[in-house]
CSV table of C-alpha atoms in Angstrom, one decimal:
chain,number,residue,atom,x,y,z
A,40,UNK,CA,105.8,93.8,111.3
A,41,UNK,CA,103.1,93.2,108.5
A,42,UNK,CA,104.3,90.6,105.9
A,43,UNK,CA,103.3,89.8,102.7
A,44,UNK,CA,103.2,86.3,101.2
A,45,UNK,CA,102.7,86.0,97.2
A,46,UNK,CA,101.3,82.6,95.3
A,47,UNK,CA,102.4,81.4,93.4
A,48,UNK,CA,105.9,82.2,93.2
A,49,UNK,CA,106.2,81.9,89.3
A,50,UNK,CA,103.8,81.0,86.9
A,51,UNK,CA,104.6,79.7,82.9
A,52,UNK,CA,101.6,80.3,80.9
A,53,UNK,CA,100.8,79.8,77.3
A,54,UNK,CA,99.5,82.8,75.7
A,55,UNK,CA,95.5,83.3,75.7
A,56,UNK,CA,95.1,82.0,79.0
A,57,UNK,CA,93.6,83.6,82.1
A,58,UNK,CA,95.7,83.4,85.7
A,59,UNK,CA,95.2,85.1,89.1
A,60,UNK,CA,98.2,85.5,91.4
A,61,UNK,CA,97.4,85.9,95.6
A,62,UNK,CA,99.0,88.3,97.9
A,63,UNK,CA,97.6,87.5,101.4
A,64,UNK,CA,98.6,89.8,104.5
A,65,UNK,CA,99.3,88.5,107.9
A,66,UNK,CA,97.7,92.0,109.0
A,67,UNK,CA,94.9,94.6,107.8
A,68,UNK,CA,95.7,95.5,104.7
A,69,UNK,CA,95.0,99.8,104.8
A,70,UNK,CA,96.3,100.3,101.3
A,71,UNK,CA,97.3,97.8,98.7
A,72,UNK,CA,99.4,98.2,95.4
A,73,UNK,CA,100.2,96.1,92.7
A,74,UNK,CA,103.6,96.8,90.8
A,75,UNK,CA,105.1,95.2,87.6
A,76,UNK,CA,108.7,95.3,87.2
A,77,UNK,CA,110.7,93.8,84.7
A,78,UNK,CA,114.6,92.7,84.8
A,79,UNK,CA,116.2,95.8,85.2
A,80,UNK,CA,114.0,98.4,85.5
A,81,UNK,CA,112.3,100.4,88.0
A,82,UNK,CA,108.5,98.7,89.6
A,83,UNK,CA,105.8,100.2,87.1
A,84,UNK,CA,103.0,101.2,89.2
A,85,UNK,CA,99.1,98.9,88.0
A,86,UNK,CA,96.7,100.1,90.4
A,87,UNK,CA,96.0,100.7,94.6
A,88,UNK,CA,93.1,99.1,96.6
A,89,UNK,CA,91.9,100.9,99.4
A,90,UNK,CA,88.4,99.4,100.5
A,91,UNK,CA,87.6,96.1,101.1
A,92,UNK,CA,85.6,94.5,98.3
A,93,UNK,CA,87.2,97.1,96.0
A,94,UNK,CA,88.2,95.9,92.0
A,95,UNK,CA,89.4,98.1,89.7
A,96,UNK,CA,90.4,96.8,86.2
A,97,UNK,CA,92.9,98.4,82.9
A,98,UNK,CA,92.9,96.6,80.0
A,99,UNK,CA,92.8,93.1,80.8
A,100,UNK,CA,93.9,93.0,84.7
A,101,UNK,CA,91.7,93.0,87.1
A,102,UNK,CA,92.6,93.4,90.9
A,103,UNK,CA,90.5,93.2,94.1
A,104,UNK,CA,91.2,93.5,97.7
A,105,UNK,CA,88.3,90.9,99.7
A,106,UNK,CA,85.9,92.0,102.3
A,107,UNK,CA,87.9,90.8,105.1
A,108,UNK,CA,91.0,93.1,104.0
A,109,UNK,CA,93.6,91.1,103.9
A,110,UNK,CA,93.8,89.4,100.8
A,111,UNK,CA,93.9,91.1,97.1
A,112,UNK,CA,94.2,88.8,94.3
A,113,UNK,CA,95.5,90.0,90.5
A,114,UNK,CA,93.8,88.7,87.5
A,115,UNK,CA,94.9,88.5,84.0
A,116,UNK,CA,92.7,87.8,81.1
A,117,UNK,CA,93.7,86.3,78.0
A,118,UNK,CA,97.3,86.9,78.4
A,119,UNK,CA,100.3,87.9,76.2
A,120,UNK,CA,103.5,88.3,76.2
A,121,UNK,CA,104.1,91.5,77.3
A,122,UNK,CA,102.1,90.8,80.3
A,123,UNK,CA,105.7,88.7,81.2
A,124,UNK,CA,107.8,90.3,84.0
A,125,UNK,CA,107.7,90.1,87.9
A,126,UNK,CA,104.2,91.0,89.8
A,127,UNK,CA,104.9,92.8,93.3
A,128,UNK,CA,102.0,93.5,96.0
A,129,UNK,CA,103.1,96.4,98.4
A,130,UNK,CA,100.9,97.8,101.7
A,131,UNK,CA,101.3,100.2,103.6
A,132,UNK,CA,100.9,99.9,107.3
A,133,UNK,CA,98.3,102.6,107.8
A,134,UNK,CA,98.7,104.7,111.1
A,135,UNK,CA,100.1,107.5,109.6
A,136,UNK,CA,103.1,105.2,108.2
A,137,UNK,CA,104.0,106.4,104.8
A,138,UNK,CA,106.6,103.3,103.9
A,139,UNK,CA,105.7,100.1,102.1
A,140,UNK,CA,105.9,96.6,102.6
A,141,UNK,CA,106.6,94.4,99.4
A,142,UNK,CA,105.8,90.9,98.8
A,143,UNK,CA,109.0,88.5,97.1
A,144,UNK,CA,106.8,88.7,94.0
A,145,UNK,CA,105.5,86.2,91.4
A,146,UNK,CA,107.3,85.7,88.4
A,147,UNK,CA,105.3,85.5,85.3
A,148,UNK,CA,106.3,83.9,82.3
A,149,UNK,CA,103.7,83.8,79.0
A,150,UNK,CA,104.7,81.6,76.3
A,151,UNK,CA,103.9,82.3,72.7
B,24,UNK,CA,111.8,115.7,83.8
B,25,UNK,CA,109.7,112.9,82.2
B,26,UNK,CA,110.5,110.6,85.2
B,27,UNK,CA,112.2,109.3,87.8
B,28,UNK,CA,115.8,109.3,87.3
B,29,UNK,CA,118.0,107.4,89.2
B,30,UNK,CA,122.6,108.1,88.3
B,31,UNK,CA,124.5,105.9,88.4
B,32,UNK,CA,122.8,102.9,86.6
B,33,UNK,CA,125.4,100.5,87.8
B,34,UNK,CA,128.3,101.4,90.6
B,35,UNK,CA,130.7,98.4,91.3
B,36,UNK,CA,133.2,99.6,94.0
B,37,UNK,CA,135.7,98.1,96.7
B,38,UNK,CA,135.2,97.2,99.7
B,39,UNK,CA,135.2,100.0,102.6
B,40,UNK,CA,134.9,102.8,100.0
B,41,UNK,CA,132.6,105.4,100.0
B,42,UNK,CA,129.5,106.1,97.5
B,43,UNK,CA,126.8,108.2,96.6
B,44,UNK,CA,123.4,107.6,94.9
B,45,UNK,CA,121.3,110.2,93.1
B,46,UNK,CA,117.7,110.2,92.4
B,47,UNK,CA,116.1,113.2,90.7
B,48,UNK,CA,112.5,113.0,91.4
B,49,UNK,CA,109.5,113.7,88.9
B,50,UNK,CA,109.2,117.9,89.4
B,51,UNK,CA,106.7,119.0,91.6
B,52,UNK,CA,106.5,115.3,93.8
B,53,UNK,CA,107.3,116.9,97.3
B,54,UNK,CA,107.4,112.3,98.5
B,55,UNK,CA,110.6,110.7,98.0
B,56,UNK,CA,111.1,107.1,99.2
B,57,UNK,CA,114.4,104.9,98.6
B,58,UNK,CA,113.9,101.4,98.8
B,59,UNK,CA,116.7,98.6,98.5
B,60,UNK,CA,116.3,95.5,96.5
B,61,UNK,CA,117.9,92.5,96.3
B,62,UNK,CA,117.9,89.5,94.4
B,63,UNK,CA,114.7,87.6,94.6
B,64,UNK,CA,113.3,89.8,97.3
B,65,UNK,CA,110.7,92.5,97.2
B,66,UNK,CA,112.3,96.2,98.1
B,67,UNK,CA,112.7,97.1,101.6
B,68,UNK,CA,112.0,100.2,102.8
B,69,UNK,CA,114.8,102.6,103.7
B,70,UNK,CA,113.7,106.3,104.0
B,71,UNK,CA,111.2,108.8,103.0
B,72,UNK,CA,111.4,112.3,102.7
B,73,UNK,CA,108.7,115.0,103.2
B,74,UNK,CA,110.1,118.4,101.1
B,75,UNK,CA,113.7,118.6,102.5
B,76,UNK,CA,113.0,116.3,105.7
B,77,UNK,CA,113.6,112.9,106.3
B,78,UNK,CA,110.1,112.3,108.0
B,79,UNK,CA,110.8,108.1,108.3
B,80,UNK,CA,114.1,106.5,108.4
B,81,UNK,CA,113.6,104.0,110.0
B,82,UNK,CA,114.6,101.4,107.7
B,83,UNK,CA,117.8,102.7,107.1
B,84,UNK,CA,120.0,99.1,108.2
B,85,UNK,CA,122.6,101.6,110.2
B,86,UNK,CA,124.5,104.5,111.0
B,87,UNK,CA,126.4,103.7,107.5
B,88,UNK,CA,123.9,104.5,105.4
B,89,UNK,CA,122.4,108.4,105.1
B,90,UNK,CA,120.7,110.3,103.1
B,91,UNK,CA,119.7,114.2,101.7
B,92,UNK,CA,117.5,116.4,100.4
B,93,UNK,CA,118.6,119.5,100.8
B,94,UNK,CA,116.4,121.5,98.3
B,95,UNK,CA,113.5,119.1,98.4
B,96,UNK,CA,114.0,118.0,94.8
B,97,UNK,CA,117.0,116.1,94.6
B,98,UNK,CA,117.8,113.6,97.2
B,99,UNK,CA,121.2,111.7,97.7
B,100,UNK,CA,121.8,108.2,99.3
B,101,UNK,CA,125.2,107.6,100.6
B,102,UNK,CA,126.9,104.8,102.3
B,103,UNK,CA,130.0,104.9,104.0
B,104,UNK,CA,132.2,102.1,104.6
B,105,UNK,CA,130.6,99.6,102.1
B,106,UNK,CA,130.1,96.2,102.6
B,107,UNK,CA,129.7,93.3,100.5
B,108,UNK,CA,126.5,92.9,102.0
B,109,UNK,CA,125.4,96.5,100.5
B,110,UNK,CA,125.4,95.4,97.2
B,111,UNK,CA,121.4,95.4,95.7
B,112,UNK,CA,119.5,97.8,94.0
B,113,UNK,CA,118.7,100.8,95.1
B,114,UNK,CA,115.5,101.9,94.0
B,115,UNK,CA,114.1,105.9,94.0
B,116,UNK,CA,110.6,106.6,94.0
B,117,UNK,CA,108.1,110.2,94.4
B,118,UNK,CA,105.1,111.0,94.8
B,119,UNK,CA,103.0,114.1,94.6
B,120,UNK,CA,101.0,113.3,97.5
B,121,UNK,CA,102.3,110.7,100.6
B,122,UNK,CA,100.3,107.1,100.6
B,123,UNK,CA,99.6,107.5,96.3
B,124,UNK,CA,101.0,106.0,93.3
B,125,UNK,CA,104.6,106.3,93.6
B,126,UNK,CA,106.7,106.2,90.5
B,127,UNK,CA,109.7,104.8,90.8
B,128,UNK,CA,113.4,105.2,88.9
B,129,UNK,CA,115.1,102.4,87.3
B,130,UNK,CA,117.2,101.8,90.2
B,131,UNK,CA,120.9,101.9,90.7
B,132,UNK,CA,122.3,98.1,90.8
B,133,UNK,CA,125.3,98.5,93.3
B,134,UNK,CA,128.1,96.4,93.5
B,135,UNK,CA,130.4,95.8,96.5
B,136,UNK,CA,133.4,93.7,95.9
């Protein structure tokens, strides 16, 4: 089965600063999604990689699934605190599969 | 509705009892999925649904768990027997087209004690 590890686990940053967090597959990624969730709430959906070498960006995150396909990394630029919260990579398996496979997640902390 | 909308938020209930989760999907999203999260982990996959059929369910954990949509809008989870082992959040999530962004509910945290 395809699993999905996450670095780092958690992350404190002071406000303004940049950070990247890893998802790397131990399979072809077909379809990659990044989720936000915070405590208590449903996964809020940031954006899906489909091609290798793909980046897409809103507002100040920018992710981008490498060449090779299995590895996306999530970039944040000059963050804040509202950029706080848990940041989940999912895949899908491809084939036809229509289910999801999540990473633990990274926790992100921002401090003012 | 605006969402996806997931009753009851929280469910705390005994051991062995029965229980049933509701997720009313975003209108029109013919893709439901129900994941199951617990704490620290990512969700796990449970079932997905295709209109009114279950077209994947193979991550339901056993012959406990089961789930509906009989109208292919409204889906129900429900677990028999529960087990202390049950308790997580179970997340809802749709779709208007399979393999696309899904937008999940706020989950139902359940409780088995």
């Amino acid at each position: 089965s395809q699993e999905l590890e996450q670095s780092p686990q958690s992350l404190i940053v002071q406000e303004g600063k940049n950070l990247t967090i890893n998802c790397t597959s131990s399979k072809t990624l077909y379809g990659l999604y990044w989720y936000k969730q915070k405590y208590g709430e449903g996964l809020i959906f940031l954006m899906m990689l489909q091609k290798g070498g793909e980046e897409k960006s809103h507002e100040k995150i920018t992710a981008k699934l490498d060449e090779k396909k299995q590895q996306s990394s999530l970039h944040i630029t000059a963050s804040q605190p509202s950029h706080a919260g848990i940041y989940l990579c999912g895949a899908d398996r491809g084939a036809g599969s229509y289910q999801l496979t999540f990473g633990k997640g990274t926790k992100l902390s921002v401090i003012p | 509705g605006a969402g996806v909308s997931q009753t009851p938020s929280n469910k705390v209930t005994e051991k062995g009892k029965y229980v049933e989760l509701r997720c009313d999907p975003i209108s029109g999203h013919t893709a439901l999925y129900w994941y199951r999260q617990s704490l620290g982990q990512g969700p796990e996959f449970l079932i997905y649904f295709q209109g009114t059929g279950a077209a994947d369910d193979s991550g339901l954990p056993n012959d406990r768990f089961f789930a509906v949509r009989p109208e292919g809008s409204v889906s129900t989870l429900k677990i028999q027997r529960t087990e202390r082992g049950d308790s997580a959040v179970y997340l809802c999530a749709s779709s208007s087209i399979p393999n696309t962004e899904a937008f999940f509910g706020q989950g139902t945290r359940l409780t088995v004690v």
